[in-house]
Amino acid sequence: MDQLIIQGGKALNGEVSISGAKNAALPELCAALLSAEPVTLHNVPDLQDVATMLKLLKNMGVHIHQAPTGDVQLTATDALKPEAPYELVKTMRASVLALGPLLTRFGHARVSLPGGCAIGSRPVDQHIKGLQAMGADIKVEHGYMMASIKDGQRRLRGARITTDMVTVTGTENLMMAATLAQGETVLENAAQEPEIPDLAKMLVGMGAKIEGAGSSKIRILGVERLHGVEHTVVSDRIEAGTFLCAVACTGGEVFLKGANAQHLEAVIEKLVSAGVTIKEVAGGLWVSAPKDPHLHLKAQSFRTTEYPGFPTDMQAQFMVLNAVAKGHAKVTETIFENRFMHVNELVRLGAQIEIDGKVALIEGVSELSGAEVMATDLRASASLVMAGLVAKGQTTVQRIYHLDRGYEKMESKLRALGADIERVK
Ligand code: EPZ
């Protein structure tokens, strides 16, 4: 298994290009299942999760042409096998995003239930409940969701659906299913993350009729069929936020090319109150921070909530900043039940953090000291890399396959900014 070796203490300076968003690319690859015509996606990030999704689609019979430039062309002909097998789904829960498109296009689908995952049980009951409201018959047999359309209907039918909680992929699955349903669907309590309006923009480009994406109420009027489209994946706000926090910790001045400030308001607000300088400039974001965060930056309390609140996917990264800033902070994780696994590893690096249920109490320290640490999930691995950048001496981050799921060439981007980091087999 690969690991990263980091010599801490270097400031970050220069320019970094932010890649396409993982959490937009994954549903948008599945949206290609909704049409028999070719769909071209630009700015698709080169990530393990994207590779897994492409394997899943290829396994169904989707014709895929991938260019090194991050352009992917997909054609889901009528001869598709609407199945998502366990061996692929178990490695990536986002595979459940194939369920809505397959069912609404082909009238039946066999999709493995996603296993659990490190950060929580992450059930898909809301996806199932919503599809059932649209006339789907879904039985769980031998670990698979066997979905079909009730009473031999050819199409799902529009429905008014209120999910019990805000769910990002639940909203995406139901929005995609509704594009080919008979009549109007209204999604109440819909997720508002920027990846949802980006998906809606792609679907509308395919001929779908959608209003309100990005708000808590989305209206979709079903159509008979969707045509092909060319779409550019929105930039990754979590990768951008991760680099903002990294510069805040190490000090330096970096231009984040392609970063979109509108998608990061809650994170930028906290970074600015901590004492980081962030400017929105043409084509991206400019961030600068003084060396030695313990002298210059103030720790910030926050609680993760649904968009536009502070994103749970930025909780582990911001915790590193709190660990080395001055003062103390209280971090509350309200979305997932087990998303503090990075804490024990940060404590090994010398951080002072105590967990009390959903709350972590952090006391900033003047220095972290390098050590061997182990990644446990995607965003935890990013936080350990960041901690390694500021810790004194050498830090080795193991199991970085977690990092490769959601960050494109992280170590080469950091090295280009002056970090002393290398990947060893
Ligand atoms: C998406 O996961 C993201 N993944 C996650 O990013 C992100 O952390 C999460 O949204 C929250 O923002 C993708 O977009 C591929 P949810 P998702 O459904 O859709 C509960 C990363 O690091 N819930 O919004 O799976 C669930 O357990 C990943 O890039 C149900 O109970 O999250 C959680 O507590 C990690 N039943 C809460 O809702 C359901 O049917 C929010 O989950 C669905 C969700």
PDB file of C-alpha atoms in Angstrom, residues 50-173:
ATOM      1  CA  VAL A  50     -14.481   8.140 -10.869  1.00  0.00           C
ATOM      2  CA  ALA A  51     -12.566   5.102 -12.163  1.00  0.00           C
ATOM      3  CA  THR A  52     -14.854   2.850 -10.095  1.00  0.00           C
ATOM      4  CA  MET A  53     -17.980   4.543 -11.465  1.00  0.00           C
ATOM      5  CA  LEU A  54     -16.695   4.195 -15.049  1.00  0.00           C
ATOM      6  CA  LYS A  55     -16.003   0.483 -14.410  1.00  0.00           C
ATOM      7  CA  LEU A  56     -19.561   0.093 -13.105  1.00  0.00           C
ATOM      8  CA  LEU A  57     -21.044   1.782 -16.193  1.00  0.00           C
ATOM      9  CA  LYS A  58     -18.806  -0.208 -18.556  1.00  0.00           C
ATOM     10  CA  ASN A  59     -19.940  -3.369 -16.773  1.00  0.00           C
ATOM     11  CA  MET A  60     -23.530  -2.451 -17.675  1.00  0.00           C
ATOM     12  CA  GLY A  61     -22.528  -2.085 -21.333  1.00  0.00           C
ATOM     13  CA  VAL A  62     -22.130   1.714 -21.567  1.00  0.00           C
ATOM     14  CA  HIS A  63     -19.677   2.640 -24.365  1.00  0.00           C
ATOM     15  CA  ILE A  64     -17.019   4.875 -22.798  1.00  0.00           C
ATOM     16  CA  HIS A  65     -14.266   6.921 -24.434  1.00  0.00           C
ATOM     17  CA  GLN A  66     -11.867   8.644 -22.020  1.00  0.00           C
ATOM     18  CA  ALA A  67      -9.341  11.285 -23.109  1.00  0.00           C
ATOM     19  CA  PRO A  68      -6.311  12.197 -20.933  1.00  0.00           C
ATOM     20  CA  THR A  69      -7.641  15.772 -20.865  1.00  0.00           C
ATOM     21  CA  GLY A  70     -10.419  14.767 -18.469  1.00  0.00           C
ATOM     22  CA  ASP A  71     -13.023  14.551 -21.262  1.00  0.00           C
ATOM     23  CA  VAL A  72     -15.246  11.464 -21.059  1.00  0.00           C
ATOM     24  CA  GLN A  73     -17.800  10.432 -23.695  1.00  0.00           C
ATOM     25  CA  LEU A  74     -20.480   7.935 -22.650  1.00  0.00           C
ATOM     26  CA  THR A  75     -23.185   6.251 -24.735  1.00  0.00           C
ATOM     27  CA  ALA A  76     -25.808   4.180 -22.919  1.00  0.00           C
ATOM     28  CA  THR A  77     -27.535   2.303 -25.762  1.00  0.00           C
ATOM     29  CA  ASP A  78     -30.840   0.464 -25.300  1.00  0.00           C
ATOM     30  CA  ALA A  79     -28.948  -2.834 -25.087  1.00  0.00           C
ATOM     31  CA  LEU A  80     -27.791  -2.045 -21.545  1.00  0.00           C
ATOM     32  CA  LYS A  81     -27.745  -4.511 -18.634  1.00  0.00           C
ATOM     33  CA  PRO A  82     -29.311  -2.429 -15.785  1.00  0.00           C
ATOM     34  CA  GLU A  83     -27.253  -3.972 -12.967  1.00  0.00           C
ATOM     35  CA  ALA A  84     -24.760  -2.722 -10.355  1.00  0.00           C
ATOM     36  CA  PRO A  85     -22.929  -5.687  -8.762  1.00  0.00           C
ATOM     37  CA  TYR A  86     -21.825  -5.870  -5.119  1.00  0.00           C
ATOM     38  CA  GLU A  87     -18.100  -6.154  -5.840  1.00  0.00           C
ATOM     39  CA  LEU A  88     -18.156  -2.669  -7.352  1.00  0.00           C
ATOM     40  CA  VAL A  89     -20.865  -1.063  -5.193  1.00  0.00           C
ATOM     41  CA  LYS A  90     -19.174  -2.138  -1.936  1.00  0.00           C
ATOM     42  CA  THR A  91     -16.135   0.013  -2.774  1.00  0.00           C
ATOM     43  CA  MET A  92     -18.185   3.113  -3.530  1.00  0.00           C
ATOM     44  CA  ARG A  93     -21.598   3.916  -2.068  1.00  0.00           C
ATOM     45  CA  ALA A  94     -22.235   6.571  -4.716  1.00  0.00           C
ATOM     46  CA  SER A  95     -22.995   3.619  -7.052  1.00  0.00           C
ATOM     47  CA  VAL A  96     -26.529   3.863  -5.674  1.00  0.00           C
ATOM     48  CA  LEU A  97     -26.868   6.898  -7.999  1.00  0.00           C
ATOM     49  CA  ALA A  98     -27.332   4.431 -10.882  1.00  0.00           C
ATOM     50  CA  LEU A  99     -30.640   3.211  -9.407  1.00  0.00           C
ATOM     51  CA  GLY A 100     -32.853   6.177 -10.317  1.00  0.00           C
ATOM     52  CA  PRO A 101     -31.596   6.556 -13.913  1.00  0.00           C
ATOM     53  CA  LEU A 102     -31.699   2.798 -14.650  1.00  0.00           C
ATOM     54  CA  LEU A 103     -35.212   2.393 -13.257  1.00  0.00           C
ATOM     55  CA  THR A 104     -36.740   5.409 -14.990  1.00  0.00           C
ATOM     56  CA  ARG A 105     -35.122   4.601 -18.373  1.00  0.00           C
ATOM     57  CA  PHE A 106     -35.325   0.794 -18.492  1.00  0.00           C
ATOM     58  CA  GLY A 107     -38.252   0.088 -16.145  1.00  0.00           C
ATOM     59  CA  HIS A 108     -36.197  -2.265 -13.970  1.00  0.00           C
ATOM     60  CA  ALA A 109     -32.839  -2.374 -12.179  1.00  0.00           C
ATOM     61  CA  ARG A 110     -30.817  -4.656  -9.883  1.00  0.00           C
ATOM     62  CA  VAL A 111     -28.485  -2.598  -7.687  1.00  0.00           C
ATOM     63  CA  SER A 112     -26.518  -3.928  -4.733  1.00  0.00           C
ATOM     64  CA  LEU A 113     -27.246  -2.277  -1.420  1.00  0.00           C
ATOM     65  CA  PRO A 114     -24.143  -0.198  -0.593  1.00  0.00           C
ATOM     66  CA  GLY A 115     -22.258  -1.588   2.392  1.00  0.00           C
ATOM     67  CA  GLY A 116     -21.736   0.605   5.419  1.00  0.00           C
ATOM     68  CA  CYS A 117     -18.806   2.972   5.380  1.00  0.00           C
ATOM     69  CA  ALA A 118     -16.223   4.222   7.861  1.00  0.00           C
ATOM     70  CA  ILE A 119     -17.999   7.487   8.658  1.00  0.00           C
ATOM     71  CA  GLY A 120     -21.439   6.073   9.365  1.00  0.00           C
ATOM     72  CA  SER A 121     -24.172   3.562   8.501  1.00  0.00           C
ATOM     73  CA  ARG A 122     -25.326   5.793   5.591  1.00  0.00           C
ATOM     74  CA  PRO A 123     -28.566   4.008   4.699  1.00  0.00           C
ATOM     75  CA  VAL A 124     -30.402   4.640   1.414  1.00  0.00           C
ATOM     76  CA  ASP A 125     -33.930   4.376   2.811  1.00  0.00           C
ATOM     77  CA  GLN A 126     -34.847   7.853   1.515  1.00  0.00           C
ATOM     78  CA  HIS A 127     -33.797   6.921  -2.033  1.00  0.00           C
ATOM     79  CA  ILE A 128     -36.057   3.840  -1.851  1.00  0.00           C
ATOM     80  CA  LYS A 129     -38.975   5.683  -0.221  1.00  0.00           C
ATOM     81  CA  GLY A 130     -38.912   8.388  -2.890  1.00  0.00           C
ATOM     82  CA  LEU A 131     -38.794   5.928  -5.791  1.00  0.00           C
ATOM     83  CA  GLN A 132     -41.652   3.926  -4.247  1.00  0.00           C
ATOM     84  CA  ALA A 133     -43.689   7.153  -4.097  1.00  0.00           C
ATOM     85  CA  MET A 134     -43.082   7.402  -7.868  1.00  0.00           C
ATOM     86  CA  GLY A 135     -44.528   3.938  -8.443  1.00  0.00           C
ATOM     87  CA  ALA A 136     -41.440   1.769  -8.043  1.00  0.00           C
ATOM     88  CA  ASP A 137     -41.668  -1.700  -6.578  1.00  0.00           C
ATOM     89  CA  ILE A 138     -38.389  -2.276  -4.682  1.00  0.00           C
ATOM     90  CA  LYS A 139     -37.623  -5.519  -2.877  1.00  0.00           C
ATOM     91  CA  VAL A 140     -34.339  -6.292  -1.114  1.00  0.00           C
ATOM     92  CA  GLU A 141     -33.165  -9.823  -1.902  1.00  0.00           C
ATOM     93  CA  HIS A 142     -29.745 -11.314  -1.176  1.00  0.00           C
ATOM     94  CA  GLY A 143     -28.269  -7.847  -0.605  1.00  0.00           C
ATOM     95  CA  TYR A 144     -29.643  -6.423  -3.842  1.00  0.00           C
ATOM     96  CA  MET A 145     -32.388  -3.869  -4.473  1.00  0.00           C
ATOM     97  CA  MET A 146     -34.640  -5.457  -7.115  1.00  0.00           C
ATOM     98  CA  ALA A 147     -36.490  -2.487  -8.585  1.00  0.00           C
ATOM     99  CA  SER A 148     -39.290  -2.463 -11.162  1.00  0.00           C
ATOM    100  CA  ILE A 149     -42.278  -0.287 -12.011  1.00  0.00           C
ATOM    101  CA  LYS A 150     -45.556  -1.372 -10.375  1.00  0.00           C
ATOM    102  CA  ASP A 151     -48.671  -2.560 -12.219  1.00  0.00           C
ATOM    103  CA  GLY A 152     -46.681  -3.078 -15.425  1.00  0.00           C
ATOM    104  CA  GLN A 153     -46.553   0.669 -16.024  1.00  0.00           C
ATOM    105  CA  ARG A 154     -43.995   1.738 -18.653  1.00  0.00           C
ATOM    106  CA  ARG A 155     -42.915   4.842 -16.741  1.00  0.00           C
ATOM    107  CA  LEU A 156     -42.586   6.062 -13.177  1.00  0.00           C
ATOM    108  CA  ARG A 157     -45.143   8.708 -12.300  1.00  0.00           C
ATOM    109  CA  GLY A 158     -44.496  12.138 -10.789  1.00  0.00           C
ATOM    110  CA  ALA A 159     -45.047  12.549  -7.036  1.00  0.00           C
ATOM    111  CA  ARG A 160     -44.657  15.106  -4.258  1.00  0.00           C
ATOM    112  CA  ILE A 161     -41.804  13.801  -2.054  1.00  0.00           C
ATOM    113  CA  THR A 162     -40.526  15.155   1.264  1.00  0.00           C
ATOM    114  CA  THR A 163     -37.415  13.346   2.476  1.00  0.00           C
ATOM    115  CA  ASP A 164     -37.109  12.830   6.247  1.00  0.00           C
ATOM    116  CA  MET A 165     -33.738  14.586   6.215  1.00  0.00           C
ATOM    117  CA  VAL A 166     -31.736  16.532   3.640  1.00  0.00           C
ATOM    118  CA  THR A 167     -29.889  13.967   1.531  1.00  0.00           C
ATOM    119  CA  VAL A 168     -27.500  14.967  -1.283  1.00  0.00           C
ATOM    120  CA  THR A 169     -27.434  11.753  -3.329  1.00  0.00           C
ATOM    121  CA  GLY A 170     -31.067  11.095  -2.378  1.00  0.00           C
ATOM    122  CA  THR A 171     -32.045  14.401  -3.987  1.00  0.00           C
ATOM    123  CA  GLU A 172     -29.880  13.603  -7.035  1.00  0.00           C
ATOM    124  CA  ASN A 173     -31.269  10.069  -7.470  1.00  0.00           C
TER     125      ASN A 173
END
